PDB file of C-alpha atoms and ligand atoms in Angstrom:
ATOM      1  CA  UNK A 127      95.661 109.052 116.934  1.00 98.00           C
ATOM      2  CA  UNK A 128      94.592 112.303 118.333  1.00 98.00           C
ATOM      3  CA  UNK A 129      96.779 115.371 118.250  1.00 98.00           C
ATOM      4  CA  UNK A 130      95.687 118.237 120.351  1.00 99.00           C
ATOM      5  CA  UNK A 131      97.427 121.671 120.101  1.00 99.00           C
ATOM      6  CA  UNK A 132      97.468 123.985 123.022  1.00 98.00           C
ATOM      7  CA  UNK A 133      98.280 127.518 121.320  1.00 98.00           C
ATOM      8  CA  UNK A 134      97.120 131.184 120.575  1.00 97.00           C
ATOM      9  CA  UNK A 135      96.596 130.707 117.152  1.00 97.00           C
ATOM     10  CA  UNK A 136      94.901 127.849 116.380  1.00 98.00           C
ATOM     11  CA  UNK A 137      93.868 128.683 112.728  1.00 98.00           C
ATOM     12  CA  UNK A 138      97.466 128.596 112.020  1.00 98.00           C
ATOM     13  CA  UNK A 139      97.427 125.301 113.180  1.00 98.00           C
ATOM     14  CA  UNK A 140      94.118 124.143 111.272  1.00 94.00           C
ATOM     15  CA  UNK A 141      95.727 125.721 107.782  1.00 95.00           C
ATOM     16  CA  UNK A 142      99.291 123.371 108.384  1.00 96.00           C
ATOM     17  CA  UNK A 143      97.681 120.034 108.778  1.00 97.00           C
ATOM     18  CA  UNK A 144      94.500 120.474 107.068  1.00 96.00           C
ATOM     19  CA  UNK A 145      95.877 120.253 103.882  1.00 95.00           C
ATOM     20  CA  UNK A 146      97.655 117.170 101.836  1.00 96.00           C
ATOM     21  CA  UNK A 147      98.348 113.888 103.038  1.00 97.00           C
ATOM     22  CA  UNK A 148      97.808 114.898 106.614  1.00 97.00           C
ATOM     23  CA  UNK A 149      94.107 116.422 105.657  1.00 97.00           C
ATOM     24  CA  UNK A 150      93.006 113.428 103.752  1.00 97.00           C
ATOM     25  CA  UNK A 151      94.144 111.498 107.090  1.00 98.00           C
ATOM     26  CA  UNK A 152      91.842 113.469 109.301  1.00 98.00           C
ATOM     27  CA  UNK A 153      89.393 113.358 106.828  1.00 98.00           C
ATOM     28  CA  UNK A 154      88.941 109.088 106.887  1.00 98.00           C
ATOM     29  CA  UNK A 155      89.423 109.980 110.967  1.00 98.00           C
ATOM     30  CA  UNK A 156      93.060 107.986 110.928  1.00 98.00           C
ATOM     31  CA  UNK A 157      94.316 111.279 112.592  1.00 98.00           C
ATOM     32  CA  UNK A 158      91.888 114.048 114.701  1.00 98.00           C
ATOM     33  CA  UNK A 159      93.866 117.331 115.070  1.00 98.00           C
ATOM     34  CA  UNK A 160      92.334 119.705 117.783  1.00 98.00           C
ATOM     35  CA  UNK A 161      93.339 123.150 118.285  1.00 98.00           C
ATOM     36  CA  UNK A 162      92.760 124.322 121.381  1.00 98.00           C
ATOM     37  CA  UNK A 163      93.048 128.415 121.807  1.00 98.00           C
ATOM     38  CA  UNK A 164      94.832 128.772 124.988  1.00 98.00           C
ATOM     39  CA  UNK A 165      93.005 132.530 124.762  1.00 98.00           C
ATOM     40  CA  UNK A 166      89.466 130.934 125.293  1.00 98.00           C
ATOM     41  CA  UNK A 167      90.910 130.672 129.239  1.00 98.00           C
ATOM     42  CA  UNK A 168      91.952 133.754 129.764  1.00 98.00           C
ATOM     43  CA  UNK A 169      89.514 134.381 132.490  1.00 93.00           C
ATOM     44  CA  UNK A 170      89.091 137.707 131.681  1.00 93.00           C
ATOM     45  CA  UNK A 171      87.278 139.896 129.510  1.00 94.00           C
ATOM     46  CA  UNK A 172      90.103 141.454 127.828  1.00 97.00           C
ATOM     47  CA  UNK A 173      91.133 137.949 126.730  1.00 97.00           C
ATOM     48  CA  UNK A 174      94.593 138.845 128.272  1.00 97.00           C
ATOM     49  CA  UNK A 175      97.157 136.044 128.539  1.00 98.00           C
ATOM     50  CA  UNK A 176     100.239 137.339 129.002  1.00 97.00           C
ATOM     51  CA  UNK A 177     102.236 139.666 131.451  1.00 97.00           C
ATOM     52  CA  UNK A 178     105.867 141.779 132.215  1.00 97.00           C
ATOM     53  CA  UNK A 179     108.528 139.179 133.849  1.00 97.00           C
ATOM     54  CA  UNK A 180     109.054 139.564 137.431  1.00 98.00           C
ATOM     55  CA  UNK A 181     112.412 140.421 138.031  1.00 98.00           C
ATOM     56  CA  UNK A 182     112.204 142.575 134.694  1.00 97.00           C
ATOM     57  CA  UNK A 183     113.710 142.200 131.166  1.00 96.00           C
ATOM     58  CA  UNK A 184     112.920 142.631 128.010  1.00 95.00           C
ATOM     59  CA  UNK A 185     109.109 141.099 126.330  1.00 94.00           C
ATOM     60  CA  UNK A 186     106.364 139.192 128.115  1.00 97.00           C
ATOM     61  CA  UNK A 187     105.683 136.039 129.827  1.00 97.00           C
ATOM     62  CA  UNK A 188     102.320 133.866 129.332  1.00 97.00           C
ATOM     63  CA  UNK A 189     100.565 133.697 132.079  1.00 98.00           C
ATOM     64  CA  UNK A 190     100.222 130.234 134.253  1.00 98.00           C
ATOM     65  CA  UNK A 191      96.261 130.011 134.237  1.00 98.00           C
ATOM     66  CA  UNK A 192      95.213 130.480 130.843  1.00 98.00           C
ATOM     67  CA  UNK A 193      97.750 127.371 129.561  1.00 98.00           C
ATOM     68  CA  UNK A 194      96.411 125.112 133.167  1.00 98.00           C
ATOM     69  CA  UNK A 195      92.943 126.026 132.110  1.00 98.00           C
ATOM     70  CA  UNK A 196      93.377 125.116 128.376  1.00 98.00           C
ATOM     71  CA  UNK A 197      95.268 121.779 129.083  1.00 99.00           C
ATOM     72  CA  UNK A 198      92.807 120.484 132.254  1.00 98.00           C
ATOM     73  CA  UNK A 199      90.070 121.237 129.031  1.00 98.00           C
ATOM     74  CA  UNK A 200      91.811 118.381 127.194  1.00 99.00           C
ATOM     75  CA  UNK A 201      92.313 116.115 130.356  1.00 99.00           C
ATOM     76  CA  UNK A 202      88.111 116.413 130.831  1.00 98.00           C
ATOM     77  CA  UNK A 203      87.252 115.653 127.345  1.00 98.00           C
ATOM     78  CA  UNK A 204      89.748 112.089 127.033  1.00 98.00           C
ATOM     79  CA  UNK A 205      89.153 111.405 130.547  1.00 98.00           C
ATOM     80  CA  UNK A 206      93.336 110.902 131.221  1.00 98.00           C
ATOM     81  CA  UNK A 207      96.588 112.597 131.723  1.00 98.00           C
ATOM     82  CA  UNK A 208      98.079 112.364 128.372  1.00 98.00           C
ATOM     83  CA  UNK A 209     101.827 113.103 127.445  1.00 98.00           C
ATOM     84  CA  UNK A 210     102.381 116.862 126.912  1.00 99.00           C
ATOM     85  CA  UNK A 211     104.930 118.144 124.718  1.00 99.00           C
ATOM     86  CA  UNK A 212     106.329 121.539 125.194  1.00 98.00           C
ATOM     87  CA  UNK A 213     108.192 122.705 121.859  1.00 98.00           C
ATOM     88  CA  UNK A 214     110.880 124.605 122.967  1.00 97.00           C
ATOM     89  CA  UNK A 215     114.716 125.581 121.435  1.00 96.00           C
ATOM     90  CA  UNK A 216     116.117 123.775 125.210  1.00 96.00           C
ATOM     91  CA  UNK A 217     114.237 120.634 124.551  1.00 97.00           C
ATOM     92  CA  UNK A 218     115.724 117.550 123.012  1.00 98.00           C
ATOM     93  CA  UNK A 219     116.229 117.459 119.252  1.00 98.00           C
ATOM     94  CA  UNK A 220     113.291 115.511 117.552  1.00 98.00           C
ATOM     95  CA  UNK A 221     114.555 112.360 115.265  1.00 97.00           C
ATOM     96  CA  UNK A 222     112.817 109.602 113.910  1.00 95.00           C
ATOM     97  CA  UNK A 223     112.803 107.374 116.668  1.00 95.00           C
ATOM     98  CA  UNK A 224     111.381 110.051 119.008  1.00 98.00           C
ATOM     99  CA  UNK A 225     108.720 110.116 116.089  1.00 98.00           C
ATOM    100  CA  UNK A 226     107.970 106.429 116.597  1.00 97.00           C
ATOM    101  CA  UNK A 227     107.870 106.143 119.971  1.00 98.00           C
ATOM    102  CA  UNK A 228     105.426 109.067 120.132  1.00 98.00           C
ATOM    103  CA  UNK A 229     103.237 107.339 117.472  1.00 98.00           C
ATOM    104  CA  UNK A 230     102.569 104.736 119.995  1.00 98.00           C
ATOM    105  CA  UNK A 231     100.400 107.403 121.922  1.00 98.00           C
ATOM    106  CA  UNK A 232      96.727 107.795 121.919  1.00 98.00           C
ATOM    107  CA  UNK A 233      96.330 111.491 122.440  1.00 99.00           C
ATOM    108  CA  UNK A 234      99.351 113.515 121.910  1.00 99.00           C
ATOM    109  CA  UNK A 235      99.391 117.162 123.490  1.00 99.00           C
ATOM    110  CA  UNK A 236     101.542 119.833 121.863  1.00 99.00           C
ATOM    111  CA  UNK A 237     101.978 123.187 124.016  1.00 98.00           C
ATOM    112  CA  UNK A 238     103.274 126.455 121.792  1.00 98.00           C
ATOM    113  CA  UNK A 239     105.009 129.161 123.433  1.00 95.00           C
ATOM    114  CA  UNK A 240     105.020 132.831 122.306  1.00 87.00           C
ATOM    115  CA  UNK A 241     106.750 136.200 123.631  1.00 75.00           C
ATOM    116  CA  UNK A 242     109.826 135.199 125.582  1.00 87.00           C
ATOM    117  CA  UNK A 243     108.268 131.815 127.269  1.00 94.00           C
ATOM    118  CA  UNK A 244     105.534 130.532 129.252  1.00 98.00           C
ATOM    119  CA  UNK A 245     105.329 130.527 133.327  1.00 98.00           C
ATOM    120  CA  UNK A 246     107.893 127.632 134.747  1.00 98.00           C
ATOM    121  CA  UNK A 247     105.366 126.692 136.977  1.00 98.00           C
ATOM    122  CA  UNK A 248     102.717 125.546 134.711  1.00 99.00           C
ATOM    123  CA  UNK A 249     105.472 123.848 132.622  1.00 98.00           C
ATOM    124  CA  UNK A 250     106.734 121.813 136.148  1.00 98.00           C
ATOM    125  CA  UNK A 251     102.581 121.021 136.191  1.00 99.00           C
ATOM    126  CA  UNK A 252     102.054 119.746 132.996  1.00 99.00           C
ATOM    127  CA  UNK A 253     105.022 119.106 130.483  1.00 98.00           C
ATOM    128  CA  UNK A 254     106.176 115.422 130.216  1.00 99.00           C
ATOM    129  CA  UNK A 255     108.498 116.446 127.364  1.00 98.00           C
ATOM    130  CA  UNK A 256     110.779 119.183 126.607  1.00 98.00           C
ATOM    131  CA  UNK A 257     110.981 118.949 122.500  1.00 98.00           C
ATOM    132  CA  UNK A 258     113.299 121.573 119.834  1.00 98.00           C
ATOM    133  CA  UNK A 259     112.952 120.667 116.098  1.00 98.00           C
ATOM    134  CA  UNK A 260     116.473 122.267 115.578  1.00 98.00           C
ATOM    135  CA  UNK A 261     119.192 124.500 116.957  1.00 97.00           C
ATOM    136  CA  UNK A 262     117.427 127.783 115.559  1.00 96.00           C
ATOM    137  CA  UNK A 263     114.921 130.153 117.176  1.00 94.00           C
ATOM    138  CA  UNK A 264     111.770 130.403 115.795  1.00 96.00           C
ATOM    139  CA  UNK A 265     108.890 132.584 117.048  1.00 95.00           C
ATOM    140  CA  UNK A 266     106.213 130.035 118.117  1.00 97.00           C
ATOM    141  CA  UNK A 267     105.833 126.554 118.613  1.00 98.00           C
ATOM    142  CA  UNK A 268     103.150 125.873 115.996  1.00 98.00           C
ATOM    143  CA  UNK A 269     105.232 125.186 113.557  1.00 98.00           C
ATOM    144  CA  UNK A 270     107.835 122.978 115.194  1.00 98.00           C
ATOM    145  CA  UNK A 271     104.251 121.250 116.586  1.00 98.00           C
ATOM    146  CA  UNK A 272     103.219 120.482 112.423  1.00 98.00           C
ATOM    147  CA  UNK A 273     106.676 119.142 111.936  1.00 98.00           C
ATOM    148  CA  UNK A 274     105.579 116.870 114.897  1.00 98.00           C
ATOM    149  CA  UNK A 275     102.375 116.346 113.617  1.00 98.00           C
ATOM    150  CA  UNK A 276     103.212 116.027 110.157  1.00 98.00           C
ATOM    151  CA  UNK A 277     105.962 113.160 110.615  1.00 98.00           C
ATOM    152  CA  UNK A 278     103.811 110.983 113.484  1.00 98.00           C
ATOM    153  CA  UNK A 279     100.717 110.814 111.532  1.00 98.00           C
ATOM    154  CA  UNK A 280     102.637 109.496 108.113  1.00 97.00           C
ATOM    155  CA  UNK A 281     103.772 106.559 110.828  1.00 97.00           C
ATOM    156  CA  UNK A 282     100.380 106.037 111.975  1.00 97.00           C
ATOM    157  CA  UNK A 283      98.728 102.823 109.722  1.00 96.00           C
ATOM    158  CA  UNK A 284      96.542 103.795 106.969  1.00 96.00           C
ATOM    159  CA  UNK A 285      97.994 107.135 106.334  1.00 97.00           C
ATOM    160  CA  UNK A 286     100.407 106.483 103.444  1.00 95.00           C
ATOM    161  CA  UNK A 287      98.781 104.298 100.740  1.00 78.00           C
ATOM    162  CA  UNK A 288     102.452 102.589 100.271  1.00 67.00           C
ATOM    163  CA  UNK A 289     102.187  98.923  99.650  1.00 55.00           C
ATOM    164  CA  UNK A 290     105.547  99.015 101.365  1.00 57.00           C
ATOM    165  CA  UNK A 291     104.785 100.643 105.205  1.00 60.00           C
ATOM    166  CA  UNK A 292     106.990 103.538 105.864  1.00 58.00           C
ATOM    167  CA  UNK A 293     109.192 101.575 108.813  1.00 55.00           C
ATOM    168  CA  UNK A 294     110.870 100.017 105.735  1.00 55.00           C
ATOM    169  CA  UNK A 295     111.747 103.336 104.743  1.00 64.00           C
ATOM    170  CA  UNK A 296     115.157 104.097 104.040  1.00 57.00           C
ATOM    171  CA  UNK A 297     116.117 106.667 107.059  1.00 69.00           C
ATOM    172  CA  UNK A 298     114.800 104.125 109.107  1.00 62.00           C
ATOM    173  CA  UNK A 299     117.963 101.887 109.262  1.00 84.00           C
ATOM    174  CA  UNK A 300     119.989 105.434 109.062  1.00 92.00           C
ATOM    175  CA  UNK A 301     120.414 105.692 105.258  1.00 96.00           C
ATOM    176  CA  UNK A 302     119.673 108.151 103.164  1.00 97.00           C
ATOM    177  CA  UNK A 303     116.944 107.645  99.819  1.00 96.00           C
ATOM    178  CA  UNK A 304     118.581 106.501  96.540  1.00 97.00           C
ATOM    179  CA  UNK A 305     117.857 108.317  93.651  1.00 98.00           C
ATOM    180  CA  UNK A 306     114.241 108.124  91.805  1.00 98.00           C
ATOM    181  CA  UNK A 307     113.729 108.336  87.849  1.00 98.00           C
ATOM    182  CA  UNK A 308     110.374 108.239  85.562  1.00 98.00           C
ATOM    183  CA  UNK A 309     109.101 109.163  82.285  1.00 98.00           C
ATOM    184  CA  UNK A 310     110.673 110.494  79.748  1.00 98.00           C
ATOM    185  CA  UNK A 311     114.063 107.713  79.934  1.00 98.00           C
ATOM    186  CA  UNK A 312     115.616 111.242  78.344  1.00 98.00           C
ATOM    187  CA  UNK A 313     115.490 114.490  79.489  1.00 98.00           C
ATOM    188  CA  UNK A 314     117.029 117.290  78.094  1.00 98.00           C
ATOM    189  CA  UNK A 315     119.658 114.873  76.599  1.00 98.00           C
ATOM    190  CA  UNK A 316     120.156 113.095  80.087  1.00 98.00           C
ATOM    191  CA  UNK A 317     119.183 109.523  80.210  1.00 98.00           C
ATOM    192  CA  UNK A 318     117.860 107.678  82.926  1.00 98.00           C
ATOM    193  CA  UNK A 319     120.580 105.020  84.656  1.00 98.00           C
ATOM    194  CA  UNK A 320     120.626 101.711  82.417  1.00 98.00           C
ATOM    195  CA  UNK A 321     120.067  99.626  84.934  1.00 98.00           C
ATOM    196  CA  UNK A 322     116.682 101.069  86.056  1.00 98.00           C
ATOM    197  CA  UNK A 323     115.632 100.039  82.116  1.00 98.00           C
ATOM    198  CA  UNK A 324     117.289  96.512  82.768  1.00 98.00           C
ATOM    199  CA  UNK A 325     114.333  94.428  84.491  1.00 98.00           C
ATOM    200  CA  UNK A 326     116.881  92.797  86.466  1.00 98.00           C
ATOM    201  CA  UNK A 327     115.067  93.294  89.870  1.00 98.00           C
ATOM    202  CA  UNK A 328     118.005  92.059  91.748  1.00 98.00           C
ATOM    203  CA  UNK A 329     120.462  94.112  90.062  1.00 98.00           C
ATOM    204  CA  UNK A 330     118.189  97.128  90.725  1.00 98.00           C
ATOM    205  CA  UNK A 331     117.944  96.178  94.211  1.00 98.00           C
ATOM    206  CA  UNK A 332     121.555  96.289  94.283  1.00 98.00           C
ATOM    207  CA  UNK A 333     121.901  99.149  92.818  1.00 98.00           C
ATOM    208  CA  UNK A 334     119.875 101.450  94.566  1.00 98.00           C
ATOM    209  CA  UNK A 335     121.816 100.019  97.712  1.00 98.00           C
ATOM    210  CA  UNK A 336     125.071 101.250  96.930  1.00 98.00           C
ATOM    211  CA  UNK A 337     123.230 104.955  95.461  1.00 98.00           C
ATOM    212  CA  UNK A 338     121.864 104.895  99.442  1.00 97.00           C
ATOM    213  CA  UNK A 339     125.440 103.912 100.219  1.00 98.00           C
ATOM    214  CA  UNK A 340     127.113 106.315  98.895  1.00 98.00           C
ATOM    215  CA  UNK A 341     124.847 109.055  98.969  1.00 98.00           C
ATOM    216  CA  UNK A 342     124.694 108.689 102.809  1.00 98.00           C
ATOM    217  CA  UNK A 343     128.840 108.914 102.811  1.00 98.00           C
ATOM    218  CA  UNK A 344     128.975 112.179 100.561  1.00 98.00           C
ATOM    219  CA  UNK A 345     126.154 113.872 102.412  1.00 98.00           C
ATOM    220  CA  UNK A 346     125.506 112.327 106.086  1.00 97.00           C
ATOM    221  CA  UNK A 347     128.419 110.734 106.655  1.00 97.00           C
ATOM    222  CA  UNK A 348     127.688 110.902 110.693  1.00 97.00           C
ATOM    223  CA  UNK A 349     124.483 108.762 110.153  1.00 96.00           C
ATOM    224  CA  UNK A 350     127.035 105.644 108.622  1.00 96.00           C
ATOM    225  CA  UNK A 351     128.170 105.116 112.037  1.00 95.00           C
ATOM    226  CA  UNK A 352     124.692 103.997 113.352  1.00 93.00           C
ATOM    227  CA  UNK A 353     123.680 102.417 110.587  1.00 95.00           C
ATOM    228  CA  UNK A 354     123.463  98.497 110.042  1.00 95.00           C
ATOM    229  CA  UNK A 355     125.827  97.440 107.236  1.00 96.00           C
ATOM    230  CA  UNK A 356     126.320  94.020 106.087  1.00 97.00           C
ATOM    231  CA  UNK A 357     129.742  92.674 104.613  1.00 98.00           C
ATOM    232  CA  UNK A 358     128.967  93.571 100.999  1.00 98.00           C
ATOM    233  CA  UNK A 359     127.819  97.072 102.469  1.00 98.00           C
ATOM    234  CA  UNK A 360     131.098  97.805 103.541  1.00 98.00           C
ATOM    235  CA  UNK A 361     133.279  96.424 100.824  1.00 98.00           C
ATOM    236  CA  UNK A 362     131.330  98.847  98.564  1.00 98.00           C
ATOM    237  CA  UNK A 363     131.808 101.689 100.750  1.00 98.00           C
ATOM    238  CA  UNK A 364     135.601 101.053 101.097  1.00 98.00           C
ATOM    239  CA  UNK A 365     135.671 100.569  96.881  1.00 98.00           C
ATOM    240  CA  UNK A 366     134.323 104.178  96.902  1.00 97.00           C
ATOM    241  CA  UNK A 367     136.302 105.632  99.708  1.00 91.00           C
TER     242      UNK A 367
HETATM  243 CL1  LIG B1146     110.229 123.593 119.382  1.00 93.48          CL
HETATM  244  N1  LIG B1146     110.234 126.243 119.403  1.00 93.48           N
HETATM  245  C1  LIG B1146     110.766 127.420 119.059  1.00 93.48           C
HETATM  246  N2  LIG B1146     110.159 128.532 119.453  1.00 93.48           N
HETATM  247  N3  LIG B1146     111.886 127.552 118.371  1.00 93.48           N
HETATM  248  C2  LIG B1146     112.476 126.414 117.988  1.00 93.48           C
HETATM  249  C3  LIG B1146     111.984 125.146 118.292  1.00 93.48           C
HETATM  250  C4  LIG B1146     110.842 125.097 119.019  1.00 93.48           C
HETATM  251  N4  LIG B1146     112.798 124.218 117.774  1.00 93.48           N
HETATM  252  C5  LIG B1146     113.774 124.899 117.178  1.00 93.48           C
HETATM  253  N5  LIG B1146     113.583 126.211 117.305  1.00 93.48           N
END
């Protein structure tokens, strides 16, 4: 899958994903990340892309031609119009099935806004997708574009060395992790859960269930609503309640 980030500072972007689990991904070519520097198309010497708000108020707007410019760029070298994501606090909030659904994508485009917003007619042009990672403001869309990045590519085959492929995963069917132990079985005078000891693969299995269980009541309640619960599900959850 190919990620391609339209944004003035594209070393930010090469320093987020270049590193860990997503850099070893782009390494064995699973995942290409390209940052595109929207201030390469400027069209000017001064390398200007930005100007006051017509209509006046407070900061600066970036300019229609530069972003065009940088985003036809893309469009020449995969020889399509691919979806483009504009991160932006007004879009919808990102989730894990926006996350898979976007992993179905060839190229991905991300476009990062600065100053107080990018020119609505270049968005009307090119934005398929009006994205927020949260309701908080943050100065740029690179980051909310590596959150992006970051949870697509671990979707994208290859890229986690599970056995077990991360669609099995526990958020998945909207419940949170159960808890995880290893060495030493006692730390600090706390011992590991017997059960875990037990070899009793079924009664581990069952186990961590009910931790997911309740650990989704006491923290996420909200999610239990969506979640798919079985009869034995729910008589544990009422036990607890
Ligand atoms: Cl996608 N962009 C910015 N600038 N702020 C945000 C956001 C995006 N999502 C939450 N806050």
């Amino acid at each position: 899958m190919n990620f391609h980030v339209l944004t003035l500072f594209p070393e930010m972007i090469a320093q987020g994903v270049g590193t860990s689990i997503t850099g070893r991904a782009m390494d064995k070519g699973l995942i290409s990340v390209n940052a595109v520097n929207i201030r390469d198309f400027a069209g000017n010497k001064h390398g200007q892309v930005d100007d006051y708000p017509y209509g006046g108020g407070a900061g600066m707007v970036m300019q229609p031609g530069p972003v065009y410019r940088s985003y036809e760029s893309v469009v020449e070298k995969i020889g399509y119009k691919p979806r483009v994501v504009y991160m932006t606090p007004q879009g919808k909030v990102f989730n894990q099935k926006m996350a898979e659904e976007f992993a179905g994508e060839k190229d991905l485009v991300f476009l990062c806004g600065h100053y107080e917003g990018i020119d609505e007619r270049v968005l009307d042009m090119i934005v398929t997708d009006h994205v927020s990672i949260g309701d908080y403001v943050l100065t740029g869309g690179e980051l909310p574009s590596m959150v992006m990045i970051d949870c697509i590519s671990r979707l994208v085959p290859g890229v986690l060395h599970n056995d077990v492929s991360a669609e099995f995963e526990s958020f998945q069917d909207n419940l949170l992790e159960y808890p995880q132990y290893t060495r030493p079985a006692e730390f600090e005078g706390v011992k590991v859960p017997d059960i875990l000891l037990s070899g009793d693969h079924a009664k581990v299995d069952q186990w961590r269930r009910e931790q997911s269980l309740k650990r989704t009541l006491e923290r996420r309640p909200d999610l239990l609503e969506e979640a798919v619960l079985d009869e034995a599900d729910k008589k544990y959850l009422e036990s607890i309640c």
